[in-house]
Coordinates of C-alpha atoms in Angstrom, one line a residue:
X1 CA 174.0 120.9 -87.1
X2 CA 172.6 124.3 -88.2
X3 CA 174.1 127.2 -86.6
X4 CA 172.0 130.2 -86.9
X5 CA 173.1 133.0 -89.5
X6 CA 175.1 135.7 -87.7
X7 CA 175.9 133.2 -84.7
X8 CA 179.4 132.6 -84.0
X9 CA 180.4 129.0 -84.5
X10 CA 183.5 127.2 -85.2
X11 CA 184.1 123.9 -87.2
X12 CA 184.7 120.7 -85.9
X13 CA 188.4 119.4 -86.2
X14 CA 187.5 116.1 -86.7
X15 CA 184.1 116.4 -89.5
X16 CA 184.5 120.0 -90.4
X17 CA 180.7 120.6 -89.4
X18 CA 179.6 123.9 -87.8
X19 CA 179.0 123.9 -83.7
X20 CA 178.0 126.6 -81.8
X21 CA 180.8 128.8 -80.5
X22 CA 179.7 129.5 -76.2
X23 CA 181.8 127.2 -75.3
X24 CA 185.0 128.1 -73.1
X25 CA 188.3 127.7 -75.1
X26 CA 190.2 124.1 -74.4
X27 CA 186.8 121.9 -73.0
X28 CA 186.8 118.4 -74.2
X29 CA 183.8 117.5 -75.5
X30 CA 181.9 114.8 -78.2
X31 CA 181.4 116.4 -81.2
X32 CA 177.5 115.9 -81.7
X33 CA 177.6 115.3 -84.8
X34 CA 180.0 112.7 -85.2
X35 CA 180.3 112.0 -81.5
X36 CA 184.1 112.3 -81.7
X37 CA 186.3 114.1 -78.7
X38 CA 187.7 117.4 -79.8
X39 CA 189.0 120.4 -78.4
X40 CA 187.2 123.4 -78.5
X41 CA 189.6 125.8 -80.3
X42 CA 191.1 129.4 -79.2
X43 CA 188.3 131.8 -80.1
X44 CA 185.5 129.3 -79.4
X45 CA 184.2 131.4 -76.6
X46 CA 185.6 132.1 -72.9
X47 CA 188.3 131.1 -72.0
X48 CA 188.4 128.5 -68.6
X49 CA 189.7 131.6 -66.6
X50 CA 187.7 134.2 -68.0
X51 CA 184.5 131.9 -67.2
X52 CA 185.7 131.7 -63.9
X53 CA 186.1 135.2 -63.6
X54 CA 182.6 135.9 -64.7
X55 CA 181.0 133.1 -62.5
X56 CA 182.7 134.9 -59.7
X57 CA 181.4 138.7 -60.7
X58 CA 178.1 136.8 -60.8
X59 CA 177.6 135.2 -57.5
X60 CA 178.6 138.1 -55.7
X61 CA 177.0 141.2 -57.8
X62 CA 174.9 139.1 -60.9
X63 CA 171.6 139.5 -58.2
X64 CA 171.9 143.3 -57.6
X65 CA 172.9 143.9 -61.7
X66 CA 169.9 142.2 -62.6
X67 CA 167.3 143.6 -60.6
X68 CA 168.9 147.1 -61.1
X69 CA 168.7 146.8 -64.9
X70 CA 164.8 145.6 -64.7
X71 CA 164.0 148.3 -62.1
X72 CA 165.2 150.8 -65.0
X73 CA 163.2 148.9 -67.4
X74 CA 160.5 149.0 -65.6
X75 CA 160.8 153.3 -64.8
X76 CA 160.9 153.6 -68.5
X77 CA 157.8 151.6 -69.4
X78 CA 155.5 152.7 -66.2
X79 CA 157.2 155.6 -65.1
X80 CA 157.1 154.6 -61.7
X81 CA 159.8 152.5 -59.9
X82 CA 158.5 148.8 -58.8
X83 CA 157.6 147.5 -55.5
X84 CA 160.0 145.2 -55.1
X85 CA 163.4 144.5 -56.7
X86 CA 162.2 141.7 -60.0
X87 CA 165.0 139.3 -57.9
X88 CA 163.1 139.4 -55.1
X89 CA 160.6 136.9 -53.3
X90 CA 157.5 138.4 -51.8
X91 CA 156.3 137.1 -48.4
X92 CA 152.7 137.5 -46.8
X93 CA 152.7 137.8 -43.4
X94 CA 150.9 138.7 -40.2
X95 CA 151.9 142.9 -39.4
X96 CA 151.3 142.2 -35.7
X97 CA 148.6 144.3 -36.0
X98 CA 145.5 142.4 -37.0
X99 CA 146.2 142.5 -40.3
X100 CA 148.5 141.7 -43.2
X101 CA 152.0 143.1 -44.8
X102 CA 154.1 141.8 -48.2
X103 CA 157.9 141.6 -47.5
X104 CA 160.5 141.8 -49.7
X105 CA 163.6 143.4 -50.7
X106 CA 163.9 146.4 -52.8
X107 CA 167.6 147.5 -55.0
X108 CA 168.6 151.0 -54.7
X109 CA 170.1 153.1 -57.4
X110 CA 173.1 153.0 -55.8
X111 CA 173.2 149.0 -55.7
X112 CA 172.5 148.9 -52.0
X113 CA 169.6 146.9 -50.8
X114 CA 167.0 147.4 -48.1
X115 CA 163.6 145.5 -46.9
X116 CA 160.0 146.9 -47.4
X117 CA 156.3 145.9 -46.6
X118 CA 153.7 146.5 -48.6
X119 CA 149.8 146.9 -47.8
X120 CA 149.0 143.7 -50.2
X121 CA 145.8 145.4 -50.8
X122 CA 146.1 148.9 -51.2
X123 CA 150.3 148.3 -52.7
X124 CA 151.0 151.4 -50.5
X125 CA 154.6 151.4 -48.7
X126 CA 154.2 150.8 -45.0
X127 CA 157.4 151.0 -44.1
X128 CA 161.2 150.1 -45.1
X129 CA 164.1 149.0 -43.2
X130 CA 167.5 147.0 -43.2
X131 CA 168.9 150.1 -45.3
X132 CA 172.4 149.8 -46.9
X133 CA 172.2 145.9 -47.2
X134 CA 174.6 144.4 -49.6
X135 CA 172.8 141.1 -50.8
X136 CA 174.4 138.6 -52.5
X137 CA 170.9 137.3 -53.2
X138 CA 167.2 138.5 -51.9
X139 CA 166.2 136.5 -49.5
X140 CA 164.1 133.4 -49.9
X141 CA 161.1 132.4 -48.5
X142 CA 162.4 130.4 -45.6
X143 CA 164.1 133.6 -44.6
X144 CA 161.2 135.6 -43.6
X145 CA 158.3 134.5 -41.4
X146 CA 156.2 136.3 -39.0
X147 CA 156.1 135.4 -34.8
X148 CA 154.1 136.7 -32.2
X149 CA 154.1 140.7 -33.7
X150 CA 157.6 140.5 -35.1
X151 CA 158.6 140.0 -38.6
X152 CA 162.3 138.1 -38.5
X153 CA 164.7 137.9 -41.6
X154 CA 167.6 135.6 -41.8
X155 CA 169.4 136.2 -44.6
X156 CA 173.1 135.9 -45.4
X157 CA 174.3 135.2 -42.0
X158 CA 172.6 137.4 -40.1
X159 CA 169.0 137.7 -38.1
X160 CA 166.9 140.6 -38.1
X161 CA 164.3 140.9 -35.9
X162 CA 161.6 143.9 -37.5
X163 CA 158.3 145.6 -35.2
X164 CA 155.6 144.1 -37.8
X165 CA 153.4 147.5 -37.4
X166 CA 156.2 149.7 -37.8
X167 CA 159.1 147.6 -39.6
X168 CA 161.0 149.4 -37.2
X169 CA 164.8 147.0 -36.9
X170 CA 164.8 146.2 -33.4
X171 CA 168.1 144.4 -33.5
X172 CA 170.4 142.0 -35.2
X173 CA 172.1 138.8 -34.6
X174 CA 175.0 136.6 -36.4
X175 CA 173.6 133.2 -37.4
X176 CA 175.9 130.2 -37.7
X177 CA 174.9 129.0 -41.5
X178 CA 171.8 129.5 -43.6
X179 CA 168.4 129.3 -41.3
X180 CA 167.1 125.5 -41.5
X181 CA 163.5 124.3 -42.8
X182 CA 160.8 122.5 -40.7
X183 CA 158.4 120.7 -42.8
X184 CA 156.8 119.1 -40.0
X185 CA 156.2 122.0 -38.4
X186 CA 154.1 124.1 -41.5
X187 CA 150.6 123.0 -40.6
X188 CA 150.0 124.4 -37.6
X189 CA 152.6 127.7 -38.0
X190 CA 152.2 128.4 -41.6
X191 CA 155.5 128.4 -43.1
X192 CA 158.7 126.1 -42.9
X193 CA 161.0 128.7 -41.6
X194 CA 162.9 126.6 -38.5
X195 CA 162.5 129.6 -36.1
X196 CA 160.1 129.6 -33.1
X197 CA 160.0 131.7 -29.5
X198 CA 160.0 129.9 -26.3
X199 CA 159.2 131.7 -23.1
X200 CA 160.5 135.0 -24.3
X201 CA 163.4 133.5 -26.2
X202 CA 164.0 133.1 -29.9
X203 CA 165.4 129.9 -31.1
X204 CA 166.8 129.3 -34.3
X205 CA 168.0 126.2 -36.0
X206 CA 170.6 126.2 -39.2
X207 CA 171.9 124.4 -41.5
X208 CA 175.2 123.7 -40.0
X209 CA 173.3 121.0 -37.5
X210 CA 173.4 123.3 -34.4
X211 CA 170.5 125.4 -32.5
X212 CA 170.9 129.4 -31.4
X213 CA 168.8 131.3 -28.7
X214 CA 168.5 134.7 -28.7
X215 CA 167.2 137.3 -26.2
X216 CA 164.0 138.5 -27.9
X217 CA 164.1 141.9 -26.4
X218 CA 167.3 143.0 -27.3
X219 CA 168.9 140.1 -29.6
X220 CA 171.4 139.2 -27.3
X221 CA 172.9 135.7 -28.1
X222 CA 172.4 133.1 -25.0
X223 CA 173.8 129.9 -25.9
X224 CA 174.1 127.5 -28.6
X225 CA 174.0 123.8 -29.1
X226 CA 174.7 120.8 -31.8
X227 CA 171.4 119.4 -32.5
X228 CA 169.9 116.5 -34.4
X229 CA 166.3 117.2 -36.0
X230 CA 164.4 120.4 -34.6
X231 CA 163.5 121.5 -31.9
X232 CA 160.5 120.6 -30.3
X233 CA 158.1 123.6 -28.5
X234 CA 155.4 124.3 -27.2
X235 CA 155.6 128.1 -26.6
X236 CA 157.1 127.4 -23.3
X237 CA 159.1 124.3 -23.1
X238 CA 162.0 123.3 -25.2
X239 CA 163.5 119.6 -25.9
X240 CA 166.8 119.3 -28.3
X241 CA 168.5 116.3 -29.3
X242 CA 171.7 116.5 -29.4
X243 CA 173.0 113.2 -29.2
X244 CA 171.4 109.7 -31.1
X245 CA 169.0 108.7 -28.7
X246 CA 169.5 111.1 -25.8
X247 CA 166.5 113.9 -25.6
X248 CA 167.1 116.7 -23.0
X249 CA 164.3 119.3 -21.8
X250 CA 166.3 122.4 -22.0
X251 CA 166.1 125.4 -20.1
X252 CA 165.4 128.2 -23.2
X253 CA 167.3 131.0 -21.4
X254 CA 170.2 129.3 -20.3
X255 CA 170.5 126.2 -22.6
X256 CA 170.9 124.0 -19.7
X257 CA 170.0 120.5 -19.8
X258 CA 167.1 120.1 -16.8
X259 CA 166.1 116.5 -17.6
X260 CA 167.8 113.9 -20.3
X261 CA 165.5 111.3 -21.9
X262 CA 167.3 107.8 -23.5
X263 CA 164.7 107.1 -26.7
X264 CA 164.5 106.8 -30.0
X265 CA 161.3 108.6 -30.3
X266 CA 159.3 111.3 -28.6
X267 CA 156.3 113.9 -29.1
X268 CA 155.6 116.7 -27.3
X269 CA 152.2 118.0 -27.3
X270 CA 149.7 119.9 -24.6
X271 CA 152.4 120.1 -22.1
X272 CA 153.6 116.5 -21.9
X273 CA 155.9 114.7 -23.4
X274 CA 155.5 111.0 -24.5
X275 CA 158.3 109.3 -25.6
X276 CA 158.9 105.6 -26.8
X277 CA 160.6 103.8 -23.6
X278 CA 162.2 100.5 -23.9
X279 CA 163.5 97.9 -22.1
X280 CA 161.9 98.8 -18.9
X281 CA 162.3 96.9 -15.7
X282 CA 163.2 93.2 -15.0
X283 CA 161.7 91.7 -18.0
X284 CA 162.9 94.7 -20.1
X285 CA 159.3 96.0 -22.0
X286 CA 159.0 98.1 -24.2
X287 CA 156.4 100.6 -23.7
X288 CA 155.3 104.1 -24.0
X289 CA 155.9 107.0 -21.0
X290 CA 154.7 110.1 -20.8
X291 CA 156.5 113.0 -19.1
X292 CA 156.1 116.3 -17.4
X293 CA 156.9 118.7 -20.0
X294 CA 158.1 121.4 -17.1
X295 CA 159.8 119.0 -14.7
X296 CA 160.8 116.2 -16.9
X297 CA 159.3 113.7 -14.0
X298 CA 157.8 110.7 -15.7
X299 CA 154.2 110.5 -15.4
X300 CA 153.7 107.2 -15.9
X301 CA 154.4 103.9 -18.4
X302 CA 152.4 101.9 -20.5
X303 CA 153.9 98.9 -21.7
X304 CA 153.3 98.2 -25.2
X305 CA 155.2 96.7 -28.5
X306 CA 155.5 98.6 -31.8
X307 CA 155.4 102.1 -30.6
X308 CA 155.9 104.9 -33.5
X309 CA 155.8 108.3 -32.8
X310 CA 157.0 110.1 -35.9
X311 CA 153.7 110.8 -36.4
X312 CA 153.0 112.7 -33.2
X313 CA 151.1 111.9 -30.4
X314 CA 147.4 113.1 -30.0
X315 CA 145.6 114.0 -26.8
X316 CA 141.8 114.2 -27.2
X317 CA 139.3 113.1 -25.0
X318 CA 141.0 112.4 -22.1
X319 CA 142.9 110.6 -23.5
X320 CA 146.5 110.0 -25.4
X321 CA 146.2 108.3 -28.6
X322 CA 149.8 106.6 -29.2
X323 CA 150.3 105.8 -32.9
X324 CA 151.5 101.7 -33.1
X325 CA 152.9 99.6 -35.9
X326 CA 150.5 97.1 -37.0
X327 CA 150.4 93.9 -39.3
X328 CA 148.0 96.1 -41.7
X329 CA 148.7 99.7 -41.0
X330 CA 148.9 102.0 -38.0
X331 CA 146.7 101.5 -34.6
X332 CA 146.1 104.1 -32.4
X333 CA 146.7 102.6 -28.7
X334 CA 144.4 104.7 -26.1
X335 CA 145.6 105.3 -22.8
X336 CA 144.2 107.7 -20.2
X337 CA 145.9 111.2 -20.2
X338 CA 144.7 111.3 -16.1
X339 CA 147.5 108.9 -15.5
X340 CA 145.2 105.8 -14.3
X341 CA 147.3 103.6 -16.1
X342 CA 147.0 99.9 -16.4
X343 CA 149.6 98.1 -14.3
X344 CA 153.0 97.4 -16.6
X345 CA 152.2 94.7 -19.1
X346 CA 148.6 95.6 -19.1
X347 CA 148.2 96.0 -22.8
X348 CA 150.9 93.6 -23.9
X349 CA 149.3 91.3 -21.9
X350 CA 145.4 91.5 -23.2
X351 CA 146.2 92.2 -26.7
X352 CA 149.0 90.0 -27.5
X353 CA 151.3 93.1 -28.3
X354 CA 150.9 96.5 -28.6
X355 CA 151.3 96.7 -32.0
X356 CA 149.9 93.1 -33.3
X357 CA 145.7 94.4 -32.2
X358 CA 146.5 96.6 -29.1
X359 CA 144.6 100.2 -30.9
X360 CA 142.1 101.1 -32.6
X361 CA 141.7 100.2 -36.0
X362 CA 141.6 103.0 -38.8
X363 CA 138.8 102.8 -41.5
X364 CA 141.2 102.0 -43.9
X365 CA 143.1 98.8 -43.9
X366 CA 146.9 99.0 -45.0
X367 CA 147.3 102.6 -43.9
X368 CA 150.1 104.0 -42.2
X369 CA 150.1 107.5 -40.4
X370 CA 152.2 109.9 -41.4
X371 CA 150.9 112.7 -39.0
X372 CA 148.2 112.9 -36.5
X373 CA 147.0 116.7 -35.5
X374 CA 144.0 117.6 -32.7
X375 CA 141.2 119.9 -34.3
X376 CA 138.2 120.8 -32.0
X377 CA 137.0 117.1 -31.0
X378 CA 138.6 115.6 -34.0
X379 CA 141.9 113.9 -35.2
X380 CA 143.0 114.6 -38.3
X381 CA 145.5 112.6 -39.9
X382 CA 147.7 112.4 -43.0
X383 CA 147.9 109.1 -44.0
X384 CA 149.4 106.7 -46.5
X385 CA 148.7 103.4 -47.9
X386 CA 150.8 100.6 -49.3
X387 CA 151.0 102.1 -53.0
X388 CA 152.1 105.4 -52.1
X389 CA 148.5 107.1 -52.0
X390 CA 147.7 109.8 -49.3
X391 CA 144.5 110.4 -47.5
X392 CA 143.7 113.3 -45.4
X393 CA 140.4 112.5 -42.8
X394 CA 139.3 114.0 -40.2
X395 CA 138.2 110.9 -37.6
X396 CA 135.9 110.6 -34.4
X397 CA 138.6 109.5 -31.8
X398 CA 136.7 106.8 -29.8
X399 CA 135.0 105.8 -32.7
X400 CA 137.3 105.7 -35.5
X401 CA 134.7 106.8 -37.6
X402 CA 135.2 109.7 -41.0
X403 CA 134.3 112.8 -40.4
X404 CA 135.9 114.2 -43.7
X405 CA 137.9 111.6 -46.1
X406 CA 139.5 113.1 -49.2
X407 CA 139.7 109.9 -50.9
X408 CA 143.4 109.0 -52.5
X409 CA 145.4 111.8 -53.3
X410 CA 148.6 112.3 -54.9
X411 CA 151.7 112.5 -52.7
X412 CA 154.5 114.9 -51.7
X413 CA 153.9 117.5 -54.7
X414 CA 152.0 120.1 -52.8
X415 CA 151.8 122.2 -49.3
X416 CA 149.9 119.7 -47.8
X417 CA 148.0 120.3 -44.5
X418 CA 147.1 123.2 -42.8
X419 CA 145.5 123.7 -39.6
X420 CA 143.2 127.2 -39.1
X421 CA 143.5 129.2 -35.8
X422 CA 142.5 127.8 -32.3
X423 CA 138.9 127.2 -32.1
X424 CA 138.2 127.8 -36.3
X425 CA 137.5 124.3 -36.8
X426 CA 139.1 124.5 -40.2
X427 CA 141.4 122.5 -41.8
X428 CA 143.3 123.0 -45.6
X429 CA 144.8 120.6 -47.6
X430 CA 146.6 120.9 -51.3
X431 CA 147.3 118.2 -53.7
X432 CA 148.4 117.5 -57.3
X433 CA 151.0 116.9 -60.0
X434 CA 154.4 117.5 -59.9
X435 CA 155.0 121.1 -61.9
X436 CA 151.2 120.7 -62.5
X437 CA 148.0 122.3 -61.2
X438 CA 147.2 121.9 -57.7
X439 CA 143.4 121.5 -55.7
X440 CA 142.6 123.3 -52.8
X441 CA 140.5 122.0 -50.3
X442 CA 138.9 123.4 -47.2
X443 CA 136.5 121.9 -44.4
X444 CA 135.0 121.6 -41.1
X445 CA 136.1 119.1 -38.7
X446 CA 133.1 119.6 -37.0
X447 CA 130.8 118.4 -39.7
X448 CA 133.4 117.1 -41.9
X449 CA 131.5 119.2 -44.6
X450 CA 133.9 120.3 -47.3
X451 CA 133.3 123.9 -47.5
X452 CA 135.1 124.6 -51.0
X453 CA 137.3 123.3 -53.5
X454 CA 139.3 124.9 -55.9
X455 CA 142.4 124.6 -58.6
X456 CA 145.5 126.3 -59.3
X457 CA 147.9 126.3 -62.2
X458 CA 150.3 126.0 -59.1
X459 CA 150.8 126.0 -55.6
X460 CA 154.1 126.5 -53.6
X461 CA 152.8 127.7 -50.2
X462 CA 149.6 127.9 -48.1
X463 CA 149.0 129.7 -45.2
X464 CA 146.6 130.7 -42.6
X465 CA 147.1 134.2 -41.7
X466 CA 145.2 137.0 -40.0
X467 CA 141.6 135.5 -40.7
X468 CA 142.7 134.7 -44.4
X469 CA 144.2 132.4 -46.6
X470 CA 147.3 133.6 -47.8
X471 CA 148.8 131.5 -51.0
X472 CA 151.9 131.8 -52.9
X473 CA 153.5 130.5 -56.2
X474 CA 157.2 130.9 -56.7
X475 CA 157.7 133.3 -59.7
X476 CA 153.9 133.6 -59.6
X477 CA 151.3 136.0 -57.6
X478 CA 150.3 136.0 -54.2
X479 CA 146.3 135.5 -53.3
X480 CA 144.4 136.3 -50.4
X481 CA 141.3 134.4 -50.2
X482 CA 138.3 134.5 -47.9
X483 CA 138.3 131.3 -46.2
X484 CA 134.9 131.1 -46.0
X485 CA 134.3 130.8 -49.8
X486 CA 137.4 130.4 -51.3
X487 CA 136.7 133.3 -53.0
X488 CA 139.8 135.7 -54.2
X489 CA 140.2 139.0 -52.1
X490 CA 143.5 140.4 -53.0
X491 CA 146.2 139.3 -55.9
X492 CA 149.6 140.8 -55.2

């Protein structure tokens, strides 16, 4: 082995050849070149204390000496201090004004931290707050996301609730563990930050398997539950599940249990909640029944085999499109949303078993469904086949017919879908190689027309946000496109 002239090195104790000396004093290691274990010797580097020591200094102040050190840097190349701290991650969000704000953190010269947002397209200062922070480390895109006007920060513990015109903190909160993400939830609010507002309440889930509601007036802490998965919402009712196979619609002020479900399965959408129902009755079916999201009275049952609703559930048309297992790939099973349901046994009964012919057929045979949204008069869908393949379409739902069909895409290396404001009628979708370039697509349910395509060198977030496209790259820029085009507005 070479060793670099000038370099510290050592030699071997067992060949006498020269190895690099970083290594702490007393490891056990092969020699790599002749593969024997030696010791490193006294001198060879830190010592197994004094790299502890400096591990220690570095997880609590290594963030804050860093970005302190570049900030000077920085002053004595431009002469002006930076935005943000180099440490930092910036997040685009919506100001609760219309329009759009960059947040991040910012290192003083005293080594105290605070929060700023930035006009993304002027880079003026709005506004700064959360002054006299000590971070460990900046906080991380799942710390910051934007809800209803307010800009919230978890970070280290502790939930900050910001007025997203002024930045003005409006209060602050202890959180249990480190805020949770919500992959399923991203394409239809944005960003996986597990945080969502019920009925005037702000409910957070963390990392430490339990669920938080806060007052979203004044931050006042309500109640708090153990939870398995997330939360499911829709703006005014809540359902937890804290135990395996026991669903409760909660009471988002109180945290009281109003109505407990037994199932294995359930989606919430429009109001109602449809949940997979076995064993029902005498001859114990298995069937699907759909429940009042604000009472928790069943509705009605549907008996039917195979019944999946990881997916979702979709309610178009009048009616609810219940996703089933089939021989070669998902069915959707259609059942009226009025409640005219078919006696018990109906379906199981004319189609052999829910799941075994009982739905319509996708376009594609040997395609499962991932996840079903409702666009406008469409359902789009993220689906898989046997080999691993994706497909995003966007389908008529009576007739099962494409509106849109990306054709096979890679899976599970980009954002994936996301769905544009009510009543847009757009629909995004990324794909690509792992550490690789990404595509961009956008288009119309309506039409199905694909309205643009584009490529990235990479893609770590997408986002619809005040009338715009809002994408981000981690150690990369931020863009702002027109979603019209595609066309670049803003690079932050």
């Amino acid at each position: 082995m070479v060793v670099p002239a000038g370099f510290p090195s050592f030699p071997c104790p067992k060949c006498g050849g020269a190895l690099p000396a970083t290594m702490a004093a007393g490891m056990v290691i092969p020699c790599p070149l002749c593969q024997q274990q030696i010791v490193v010797p006294a001198g060879g580097g830190p010592t197994a204390a004094q790299a502890a020591a400096y591990q220690a200094w570095a997880m609590q102040h290594g963030n804050t000496a860093a970005a302190m050190h570049d900030q000077q840097a920085h002053r004595q190349q431009t002469g002006q201090p930076s935005l943000f701290a180099s440490t930092s991650t910036r997040v685009i969000v919506e100001d609760g004004a219309g329009g759009l704000v960059a947040v991040g953190a910012q290192v003083g010269a005293d080594g105290s931290w605070h929060v700023r947002g930035v006009d993304p397209q002027t880079h003026q200062v709005r506004w700064e707050a959360m002054h006299g922070s000590h971070f460990q480390t900046c906080p991380e895109p799942r710390s910051i996301c934007g809800r209803n006007g307010r800009i919230y920060i978890a970070h280290q513990g502790v939930l900050t609730a910001l007025d997203g015109p002024t930045g003005r903190a409006l209060w602050q909160a202890r959180l249990g563990a480190r805020i949770d993400l919500d992959v399923d939830g991203a394409p239809v609010a944005g960003d996986e930050t597990d945080l969502r507002e019920v009925a005037g309440v702000v409910i957070v889930r963390t990392e430490d398997d339990a669920v938080s509601a806060f007052d979203r007036d004044t931050g006042q802490g309500l109640w708090r539950r153990a939870i398995n998965g997330h939360p499911q919402c829709d703006g005014t009712h809540l359902f937890i599940e804290e135990e395996f196979r026991k669903l409760d619609l909660v009471a988002p002020r109180t945290g009281q249990t109003i109505a407990r479900f037994g199932t294995t399965e359930a989606a919430l959408t429009a109001g109602a909640l449809v949940i997979n129902a076995e064993e029902r009755g005498d001859d114990e079916q298995d069937g699907v029944a759909l429940i009042d999201a604000a009472t928790g009275q069943e509705r009605w049952f549907v008996a039917a085999d195979s019944v999946t609703l990881d997916a979702g559930v979709a309610i178009v048309g009048g009616e609810v499109l219940v996703p089933l297992n089939g021989n070669h790939g998902t069915e959707l099973l259609p059942i009226s949303a009025a409640g005219a349901a078919p006696k018990k046994g109906f379906f199981a009964r004319l189609f052999g078993g829910g799941g075994s012919g009982g739905g319509r057929k996708l376009p594609w045979p040997d395609h499962d469904v991932d996840a079903l949204w409702v666009v406008g008069d469409a359902l789009v869908v993220d689906l898989r086949d046997r080999s691993g393949h994706r497909r995003i379409a966007a389908l008529d739902p009576r007739a099962m017919t494409a509106r849109h069909d990306s054709g096979p895409i890679p899976s599970g290396v980009a954002p994936g879908v996301r769905l544009g404001p009510p009543g847009s009628g757009l629909v995004a979708y990324s794909f690509g190689e792992s550490n690789g370039p990404k595509t961009l697509r956008l288009f119309d349910v309506a039409s199905g027309a694909l309205r643009w395509e584009r490529t990235f060198a990479d893609l770590d977030d997408v986002a619809f946000r005040a009338g715009q496209l809002v994408l981000r790259t981690d150690g990369g820029p931020c863009e702002i496109l027109d979603p019209a085009s595609g066309q670049t507005r803003v690079t932050f």
